[in-house]
PDB file of C-alpha atoms in Angstrom:
ATOM      1  CA  MET A  20      59.988 215.832 128.805  1.00 50.00           C
ATOM      2  CA  ASP A  21      56.959 217.216 130.643  1.00 58.00           C
ATOM      3  CA  ASP A  22      55.256 218.261 127.404  1.00 75.00           C
ATOM      4  CA  ALA A  23      55.521 214.811 125.795  1.00 86.00           C
ATOM      5  CA  THR A  24      52.334 212.808 125.389  1.00 92.00           C
ATOM      6  CA  PRO A  25      52.094 209.314 126.895  1.00 94.00           C
ATOM      7  CA  ALA A  26      52.250 207.899 123.346  1.00 94.00           C
ATOM      8  CA  GLU A  27      55.513 209.736 122.616  1.00 94.00           C
ATOM      9  CA  VAL A  28      57.093 208.728 125.896  1.00 95.00           C
ATOM     10  CA  TYR A  29      55.937 205.153 125.393  1.00 98.00           C
ATOM     11  CA  LEU A  30      57.596 204.712 122.006  1.00 97.00           C
ATOM     12  CA  ARG A  31      60.853 206.139 123.390  1.00 98.00           C
ATOM     13  CA  TYR A  32      60.522 203.757 126.354  1.00 98.00           C
ATOM     14  CA  LEU A  33      60.261 200.739 124.024  1.00 98.00           C
ATOM     15  CA  GLN A  34      63.349 201.936 122.130  1.00 98.00           C
ATOM     16  CA  CYS A  35      65.187 202.292 125.440  1.00 98.00           C
ATOM     17  CA  LEU A  36      64.342 198.669 126.292  1.00 98.00           C
ATOM     18  CA  ASN A  37      65.375 197.426 122.858  1.00 98.00           C
ATOM     19  CA  ASP A  38      68.687 199.316 123.175  1.00 98.00           C
ATOM     20  CA  ARG A  39      69.193 197.910 126.718  1.00 98.00           C
ATOM     21  CA  ARG A  40      69.866 201.459 127.971  1.00 98.00           C
ATOM     22  CA  TRP A  41      68.988 200.525 131.546  1.00 98.00           C
ATOM     23  CA  THR A  42      70.589 203.643 133.025  1.00 98.00           C
ATOM     24  CA  ASP A  43      68.073 205.760 131.032  1.00 98.00           C
ATOM     25  CA  LEU A  44      65.042 203.853 132.334  1.00 98.00           C
ATOM     26  CA  GLY A  45      64.263 206.562 134.907  1.00 98.00           C
ATOM     27  CA  GLU A  46      63.433 208.974 132.063  1.00 97.00           C
ATOM     28  CA  PHE A  47      60.355 206.837 131.320  1.00 98.00           C
ATOM     29  CA  VAL A  48      59.489 205.025 134.551  1.00 98.00           C
ATOM     30  CA  SER A  49      58.557 206.521 137.912  1.00 98.00           C
ATOM     31  CA  ALA A  50      60.809 205.980 140.929  1.00 98.00           C
ATOM     32  CA  ASP A  51      57.844 204.362 142.701  1.00 98.00           C
ATOM     33  CA  VAL A  52      56.340 202.424 139.776  1.00 98.00           C
ATOM     34  CA  VAL A  53      53.816 199.675 140.566  1.00 98.00           C
ATOM     35  CA  HIS A  54      53.644 196.524 138.377  1.00 98.00           C
ATOM     36  CA  ASN A  55      50.615 194.218 138.657  1.00 97.00           C
ATOM     37  CA  GLY A  56      49.968 195.547 142.142  1.00 97.00           C
ATOM     38  CA  ARG A  57      53.574 195.061 143.268  1.00 97.00           C
ATOM     39  CA  PRO A  58      55.340 198.269 144.433  1.00 98.00           C
ATOM     40  CA  PHE A  59      58.541 197.468 142.528  1.00 97.00           C
ATOM     41  CA  GLY A  60      59.985 200.947 142.285  1.00 98.00           C
ATOM     42  CA  LEU A  61      62.415 201.753 139.512  1.00 98.00           C
ATOM     43  CA  ALA A  62      65.132 199.383 140.790  1.00 98.00           C
ATOM     44  CA  GLY A  63      62.769 196.420 141.030  1.00 98.00           C
ATOM     45  CA  TYR A  64      61.240 197.208 137.635  1.00 98.00           C
ATOM     46  CA  ARG A  65      64.700 197.404 136.052  1.00 98.00           C
ATOM     47  CA  ALA A  66      65.658 194.106 137.729  1.00 98.00           C
ATOM     48  CA  MET A  67      62.554 192.443 136.254  1.00 97.00           C
ATOM     49  CA  LEU A  68      63.409 193.670 132.745  1.00 98.00           C
ATOM     50  CA  GLU A  69      67.082 192.744 133.063  1.00 97.00           C
ATOM     51  CA  GLY A  70      65.989 189.289 134.216  1.00 96.00           C
ATOM     52  CA  ASP A  71      63.720 188.888 131.178  1.00 96.00           C
ATOM     53  CA  VAL A  72      66.544 189.897 128.842  1.00 97.00           C
ATOM     54  CA  ALA A  73      69.025 187.610 130.597  1.00 96.00           C
ATOM     55  CA  ALA A  74      66.618 184.704 129.977  1.00 95.00           C
ATOM     56  CA  ILE A  75      65.855 185.850 126.397  1.00 96.00           C
ATOM     57  CA  PRO A  76      68.856 187.704 124.920  1.00 96.00           C
ATOM     58  CA  ASP A  77      67.107 188.449 121.613  1.00 96.00           C
ATOM     59  CA  LEU A  78      63.980 189.895 123.275  1.00 97.00           C
ATOM     60  CA  GLN A  79      62.655 192.879 121.311  1.00 98.00           C
ATOM     61  CA  PHE A  80      59.638 194.922 122.369  1.00 97.00           C
ATOM     62  CA  SER A  81      57.392 195.527 119.381  1.00 96.00           C
ATOM     63  CA  ALA A  82      53.939 197.116 119.686  1.00 97.00           C
ATOM     64  CA  GLU A  83      51.347 195.837 117.219  1.00 97.00           C
ATOM     65  CA  LEU A  84      48.584 198.043 118.642  1.00 98.00           C
ATOM     66  CA  VAL A  85      48.866 201.162 120.759  1.00 98.00           C
ATOM     67  CA  VAL A  86      45.744 202.905 122.065  1.00 98.00           C
ATOM     68  CA  THR A  87      46.298 206.027 124.076  1.00 97.00           C
ATOM     69  CA  ASP A  88      44.590 208.945 125.770  1.00 94.00           C
ATOM     70  CA  HIS A  89      45.938 211.766 127.929  1.00 93.00           C
ATOM     71  CA  GLU A  90      46.711 209.484 130.881  1.00 96.00           C
ATOM     72  CA  PHE A  91      46.922 205.883 129.666  1.00 98.00           C
ATOM     73  CA  VAL A  92      48.645 203.778 127.029  1.00 98.00           C
ATOM     74  CA  ALA A  93      47.278 200.340 126.171  1.00 98.00           C
ATOM     75  CA  SER A  94      49.610 198.219 124.079  1.00 98.00           C
ATOM     76  CA  ARG A  95      49.479 194.838 122.417  1.00 98.00           C
ATOM     77  CA  LEU A  96      53.083 193.662 122.232  1.00 98.00           C
ATOM     78  CA  ILE A  97      54.178 190.790 120.016  1.00 98.00           C
ATOM     79  CA  PHE A  98      57.368 188.952 120.927  1.00 97.00           C
ATOM     80  CA  THR A  99      59.217 186.605 118.593  1.00 96.00           C
ATOM     81  CA  CYS A 100      62.264 185.385 120.440  1.00 96.00           C
ATOM     82  CA  THR A 101      64.449 182.494 121.548  1.00 95.00           C
ATOM     83  CA  PRO A 102      64.583 181.834 125.295  1.00 95.00           C
ATOM     84  CA  GLY A 103      68.123 180.897 126.322  1.00 95.00           C
ATOM     85  CA  ARG A 104      67.425 180.182 130.002  1.00 94.00           C
ATOM     86  CA  THR A 105      64.446 179.184 132.121  1.00 93.00           C
ATOM     87  CA  PHE A 106      61.560 181.596 131.416  1.00 91.00           C
ATOM     88  CA  LEU A 107      58.324 181.598 133.423  1.00 89.00           C
ATOM     89  CA  GLY A 108      59.494 178.313 134.907  1.00 90.00           C
ATOM     90  CA  LEU A 109      59.878 176.660 131.491  1.00 92.00           C
ATOM     91  CA  GLU A 110      63.134 175.241 130.149  1.00 93.00           C
ATOM     92  CA  PRO A 111      64.392 176.590 126.809  1.00 92.00           C
ATOM     93  CA  THR A 112      64.117 174.260 123.830  1.00 92.00           C
ATOM     94  CA  GLY A 113      66.319 176.276 121.461  1.00 92.00           C
ATOM     95  CA  ALA A 114      63.296 176.988 119.254  1.00 93.00           C
ATOM     96  CA  ARG A 115      61.930 180.435 118.474  1.00 95.00           C
ATOM     97  CA  ILE A 116      58.593 181.206 120.068  1.00 96.00           C
ATOM     98  CA  THR A 117      56.036 183.941 119.544  1.00 97.00           C
ATOM     99  CA  PHE A 118      53.554 185.283 122.051  1.00 97.00           C
ATOM    100  CA  SER A 119      51.638 188.423 122.949  1.00 98.00           C
ATOM    101  CA  GLU A 120      51.370 190.672 125.973  1.00 98.00           C
ATOM    102  CA  HIS A 121      48.511 193.099 126.622  1.00 98.00           C
ATOM    103  CA  VAL A 122      49.608 195.943 128.876  1.00 98.00           C
ATOM    104  CA  PHE A 123      48.004 199.051 130.342  1.00 98.00           C
ATOM    105  CA  TYR A 124      50.301 201.861 131.526  1.00 98.00           C
ATOM    106  CA  ARG A 125      49.111 204.788 133.643  1.00 98.00           C
ATOM    107  CA  PHE A 126      51.250 207.883 133.179  1.00 97.00           C
ATOM    108  CA  HIS A 127      51.819 210.532 135.833  1.00 96.00           C
ATOM    109  CA  LYS A 128      54.004 213.584 135.191  1.00 95.00           C
ATOM    110  CA  SER A 129      55.059 212.129 131.824  1.00 95.00           C
ATOM    111  CA  VAL A 130      56.437 208.847 133.189  1.00 97.00           C
ATOM    112  CA  ILE A 131      54.976 205.363 133.684  1.00 98.00           C
ATOM    113  CA  ALA A 132      53.525 205.214 137.188  1.00 98.00           C
ATOM    114  CA  GLU A 133      51.558 201.950 137.105  1.00 98.00           C
ATOM    115  CA  VAL A 134      51.489 198.873 134.867  1.00 98.00           C
ATOM    116  CA  TRP A 135      48.879 196.113 134.451  1.00 98.00           C
ATOM    117  CA  SER A 136      50.266 193.303 132.281  1.00 98.00           C
ATOM    118  CA  LEU A 137      48.901 190.016 131.007  1.00 98.00           C
ATOM    119  CA  ILE A 138      51.175 187.657 129.056  1.00 97.00           C
ATOM    120  CA  ASP A 139      49.814 184.847 126.883  1.00 96.00           C
ATOM    121  CA  ARG A 140      51.407 182.182 129.046  1.00 93.00           C
ATOM    122  CA  SER A 141      49.332 179.423 127.413  1.00 91.00           C
ATOM    123  CA  ALA A 142      50.962 180.168 124.042  1.00 94.00           C
ATOM    124  CA  ILE A 143      54.397 180.015 125.652  1.00 94.00           C
ATOM    125  CA  VAL A 144      53.626 176.717 127.388  1.00 92.00           C
ATOM    126  CA  ASP A 145      52.317 175.252 124.112  1.00 93.00           C
ATOM    127  CA  GLN A 146      55.549 176.190 122.320  1.00 94.00           C
ATOM    128  CA  MET A 147      58.032 175.284 125.080  1.00 91.00           C
ATOM    129  CA  THR A 148      56.676 171.877 126.106  1.00 85.00           C
TER     130      THR A 148
ATOM    131  CA  MET B  18      24.223 204.575 115.867  1.00 50.00           C
ATOM    132  CA  ASP B  19      26.749 205.694 113.239  1.00 58.00           C
ATOM    133  CA  ASP B  20      27.626 208.869 115.159  1.00 75.00           C
ATOM    134  CA  ALA B  21      28.426 207.030 118.387  1.00 86.00           C
ATOM    135  CA  THR B  22      32.057 206.878 119.480  1.00 92.00           C
ATOM    136  CA  PRO B  23      33.701 203.486 120.089  1.00 94.00           C
ATOM    137  CA  ALA B  24      33.681 204.263 123.826  1.00 94.00           C
ATOM    138  CA  GLU B  25      29.927 204.907 123.812  1.00 94.00           C
ATOM    139  CA  VAL B  26      29.170 201.782 121.795  1.00 95.00           C
ATOM    140  CA  TYR B  27      31.459 199.734 124.024  1.00 98.00           C
ATOM    141  CA  LEU B  28      29.713 200.659 127.258  1.00 97.00           C
ATOM    142  CA  ARG B  29      26.331 199.837 125.709  1.00 98.00           C
ATOM    143  CA  TYR B  30      27.817 196.530 124.484  1.00 98.00           C
ATOM    144  CA  LEU B  31      28.881 195.594 128.037  1.00 98.00           C
ATOM    145  CA  GLN B  32      25.381 196.427 129.308  1.00 98.00           C
ATOM    146  CA  CYS B  33      23.917 194.240 126.551  1.00 98.00           C
ATOM    147  CA  LEU B  34      26.097 191.323 127.711  1.00 98.00           C
ATOM    148  CA  ASN B  35      25.199 191.880 131.368  1.00 98.00           C
ATOM    149  CA  ASP B  36      21.496 191.969 130.442  1.00 98.00           C
ATOM    150  CA  ARG B  37      21.924 188.777 128.325  1.00 98.00           C
ATOM    151  CA  ARG B  38      20.160 190.560 125.424  1.00 98.00           C
ATOM    152  CA  TRP B  39      21.704 188.210 122.836  1.00 98.00           C
ATOM    153  CA  THR B  40      19.264 189.230 120.110  1.00 98.00           C
ATOM    154  CA  ASP B  41      20.611 192.815 120.349  1.00 98.00           C
ATOM    155  CA  LEU B  42      24.249 191.756 119.962  1.00 98.00           C
ATOM    156  CA  GLY B  43      24.284 192.695 116.261  1.00 98.00           C
ATOM    157  CA  GLU B  44      23.868 196.366 117.225  1.00 97.00           C
ATOM    158  CA  PHE B  45      27.396 196.255 118.654  1.00 98.00           C
ATOM    159  CA  VAL B  46      29.222 193.425 116.858  1.00 98.00           C
ATOM    160  CA  SER B  47      29.905 193.079 113.133  1.00 98.00           C
ATOM    161  CA  ALA B  48      28.355 190.217 111.159  1.00 98.00           C
ATOM    162  CA  ASP B  49      31.887 189.084 110.238  1.00 98.00           C
ATOM    163  CA  VAL B  50      33.623 189.739 113.555  1.00 98.00           C
ATOM    164  CA  VAL B  51      37.043 188.123 114.120  1.00 98.00           C
ATOM    165  CA  HIS B  52      38.091 186.969 117.618  1.00 98.00           C
ATOM    166  CA  ASN B  53      41.761 186.151 118.314  1.00 97.00           C
ATOM    167  CA  GLY B  54      42.274 185.515 114.616  1.00 97.00           C
ATOM    168  CA  ARG B  55      39.221 183.249 114.340  1.00 97.00           C
ATOM    169  CA  PRO B  56      36.548 184.412 111.838  1.00 98.00           C
ATOM    170  CA  PHE B  57      33.655 183.698 114.196  1.00 97.00           C
ATOM    171  CA  GLY B  58      31.065 185.965 112.668  1.00 98.00           C
ATOM    172  CA  LEU B  59      28.217 187.204 114.824  1.00 98.00           C
ATOM    173  CA  ALA B  60      26.675 183.743 115.332  1.00 98.00           C
ATOM    174  CA  GLY B  61      29.967 182.210 116.472  1.00 98.00           C
ATOM    175  CA  TYR B  62      30.719 185.183 118.704  1.00 98.00           C
ATOM    176  CA  ARG B  63      27.271 184.947 120.304  1.00 98.00           C
ATOM    177  CA  ALA B  64      27.759 181.187 120.802  1.00 98.00           C
ATOM    178  CA  MET B  65      31.080 181.840 122.585  1.00 97.00           C
ATOM    179  CA  LEU B  66      29.446 184.356 124.936  1.00 98.00           C
ATOM    180  CA  GLU B  67      26.405 182.171 125.585  1.00 97.00           C
ATOM    181  CA  GLY B  68      28.791 179.308 126.371  1.00 96.00           C
ATOM    182  CA  ASP B  69      30.706 181.463 128.867  1.00 96.00           C
ATOM    183  CA  VAL B  70      27.472 182.486 130.581  1.00 97.00           C
ATOM    184  CA  ALA B  71      26.184 178.905 130.623  1.00 96.00           C
ATOM    185  CA  ALA B  72      29.377 177.903 132.454  1.00 95.00           C
ATOM    186  CA  ILE B  73      29.277 180.981 134.737  1.00 96.00           C
ATOM    187  CA  PRO B  74      25.676 182.110 135.283  1.00 96.00           C
ATOM    188  CA  ASP B  75      26.661 185.100 137.459  1.00 96.00           C
ATOM    189  CA  LEU B  76      29.234 186.413 134.943  1.00 97.00           C
ATOM    190  CA  GLN B  77      29.177 190.228 134.821  1.00 98.00           C
ATOM    191  CA  PHE B  78      31.353 192.277 132.487  1.00 97.00           C
ATOM    192  CA  SER B  79      32.883 195.167 134.408  1.00 96.00           C
ATOM    193  CA  ALA B  80      35.546 197.442 132.910  1.00 97.00           C
ATOM    194  CA  GLU B  81      38.135 198.728 135.378  1.00 97.00           C
ATOM    195  CA  LEU B  82      40.064 200.644 132.703  1.00 98.00           C
ATOM    196  CA  VAL B  83      38.907 201.770 129.260  1.00 98.00           C
ATOM    197  CA  VAL B  84      41.334 203.499 126.893  1.00 98.00           C
ATOM    198  CA  THR B  85      39.934 204.584 123.582  1.00 97.00           C
ATOM    199  CA  ASP B  86      40.644 206.498 120.401  1.00 94.00           C
ATOM    200  CA  HIS B  87      38.626 206.987 117.213  1.00 93.00           C
ATOM    201  CA  GLU B  88      39.058 203.365 116.083  1.00 96.00           C
ATOM    202  CA  PHE B  89      40.025 201.202 119.080  1.00 98.00           C
ATOM    203  CA  VAL B  90      38.886 200.431 122.592  1.00 98.00           C
ATOM    204  CA  ALA B  91      41.290 198.779 125.023  1.00 98.00           C
ATOM    205  CA  SER B  92      39.648 197.452 128.165  1.00 98.00           C
ATOM    206  CA  ARG B  93      40.788 195.823 131.385  1.00 98.00           C
ATOM    207  CA  LEU B  94      37.848 193.762 132.574  1.00 98.00           C
ATOM    208  CA  ILE B  95      37.619 192.391 136.107  1.00 98.00           C
ATOM    209  CA  PHE B  96      35.419 189.347 136.683  1.00 97.00           C
ATOM    210  CA  THR B  97      34.299 188.163 140.095  1.00 96.00           C
ATOM    211  CA  CYS B  98      32.117 185.132 139.550  1.00 96.00           C
ATOM    212  CA  THR B  99      31.252 181.567 140.437  1.00 95.00           C
ATOM    213  CA  PRO B 100      31.784 178.966 137.689  1.00 95.00           C
ATOM    214  CA  GLY B 101      28.964 176.430 137.729  1.00 95.00           C
ATOM    215  CA  ARG B 102      30.264 174.159 134.968  1.00 94.00           C
ATOM    216  CA  THR B 103      33.620 173.322 133.415  1.00 93.00           C
ATOM    217  CA  PHE B 104      35.349 176.568 132.395  1.00 91.00           C
ATOM    218  CA  LEU B 105      38.579 176.651 130.354  1.00 89.00           C
ATOM    219  CA  GLY B 106      38.832 172.933 131.032  1.00 90.00           C
ATOM    220  CA  LEU B 107      38.671 173.391 134.814  1.00 92.00           C
ATOM    221  CA  GLU B 108      36.022 171.850 137.063  1.00 93.00           C
ATOM    222  CA  PRO B 109      34.012 174.251 139.240  1.00 92.00           C
ATOM    223  CA  THR B 110      34.762 174.188 142.952  1.00 92.00           C
ATOM    224  CA  GLY B 111      31.741 176.208 144.077  1.00 92.00           C
ATOM    225  CA  ALA B 112      34.039 179.023 145.193  1.00 93.00           C
ATOM    226  CA  ARG B 113      33.992 182.565 143.843  1.00 95.00           C
ATOM    227  CA  ILE B 114      36.980 183.471 141.724  1.00 96.00           C
ATOM    228  CA  THR B 115      38.312 186.756 140.399  1.00 97.00           C
ATOM    229  CA  PHE B 116      40.408 187.311 137.303  1.00 97.00           C
ATOM    230  CA  SER B 117      41.158 189.895 134.656  1.00 98.00           C
ATOM    231  CA  GLU B 118      40.918 190.054 130.885  1.00 98.00           C
ATOM    232  CA  HIS B 119      42.780 192.579 128.724  1.00 98.00           C
ATOM    233  CA  VAL B 120      41.001 193.122 125.420  1.00 98.00           C
ATOM    234  CA  PHE B 121      41.523 195.264 122.334  1.00 98.00           C
ATOM    235  CA  TYR B 122      38.524 195.950 120.080  1.00 98.00           C
ATOM    236  CA  ARG B 123      38.825 197.451 116.604  1.00 98.00           C
ATOM    237  CA  PHE B 124      35.686 199.285 115.531  1.00 97.00           C
ATOM    238  CA  HIS B 125      34.504 199.661 111.952  1.00 96.00           C
ATOM    239  CA  LYS B 126      31.323 201.540 111.086  1.00 94.00           C
ATOM    240  CA  SER B 127      30.481 201.900 114.797  1.00 95.00           C
ATOM    241  CA  VAL B 128      30.526 198.167 115.588  1.00 97.00           C
ATOM    242  CA  ILE B 129      33.176 195.771 116.896  1.00 98.00           C
ATOM    243  CA  ALA B 130      34.969 194.263 113.888  1.00 98.00           C
ATOM    244  CA  GLU B 131      37.945 192.516 115.524  1.00 98.00           C
ATOM    245  CA  VAL B 132      38.873 191.441 119.044  1.00 98.00           C
ATOM    246  CA  TRP B 133      42.222 190.488 120.605  1.00 98.00           C
ATOM    247  CA  SER B 134      41.701 189.044 124.079  1.00 98.00           C
ATOM    248  CA  LEU B 135      44.001 187.715 126.774  1.00 98.00           C
ATOM    249  CA  ILE B 136      42.533 186.165 129.921  1.00 97.00           C
ATOM    250  CA  ASP B 137      44.557 185.677 133.110  1.00 96.00           C
ATOM    251  CA  ARG B 138      44.264 181.912 132.938  1.00 93.00           C
ATOM    252  CA  SER B 139      47.007 181.447 135.573  1.00 91.00           C
ATOM    253  CA  ALA B 140      44.880 183.268 138.132  1.00 94.00           C
ATOM    254  CA  ILE B 141      41.912 181.035 137.262  1.00 94.00           C
ATOM    255  CA  VAL B 142      44.010 177.859 137.526  1.00 92.00           C
ATOM    256  CA  ASP B 143      45.381 179.010 140.905  1.00 93.00           C
ATOM    257  CA  GLN B 144      41.836 179.534 142.241  1.00 94.00           C
ATOM    258  CA  MET B 145      40.180 176.441 140.709  1.00 91.00           C
ATOM    259  CA  THR B 146      42.771 173.804 141.558  1.00 85.00           C
TER     260      THR B 146
END
């Protein structure tokens, strides 16, 4: 895996999430990963993702734009999904929603070491209230 | 300017914004630029920026992360500033705030042709209310 580019690892990481292969997450994410300044580690990062999927069972990670260099991946993700439980403090309405996330990932030794994520919460609020 | 890389043009574009050289904006931004799906054109794009700076006179555009390829620039901007007028519908408090913006820029013929921007509005709301 050490020869893989960040872009290659990233696309396999998204497939891992979409397949819900949580036990494989360590192939793509560092044991001491940091997310938005929070030192989650792999277990905390996995718990966050499992929580998202528990709230939104049909959540699929789909990259509309991926920009990458030797160390970073920047991705614009588009989600079209149906929250089934409370998500970001909002109650599900049963309706499908669509929103974007803009994420920067810093890679170290071919795995994701740090993540900076912004979600379009305003779009979610508009569609869930 | 046609030989410049997107990264080079982008850094000059940020300097142009920080210098408030609005009449130079067309060197960096396409006449028919699109922002978050809205066909602003250069005049509408300039009006948006001038509006932001009118609301926040000390606004400085500072890129913490820039990821780039031959066509795209992805940038994590960090703003530390003092809103002086209503901004995003929020009344100024006189206090300095800090927030991030994650932006993707598609370049065409060495100028910015399309922009996808997400601002951390939650952070702004937390600091202005």
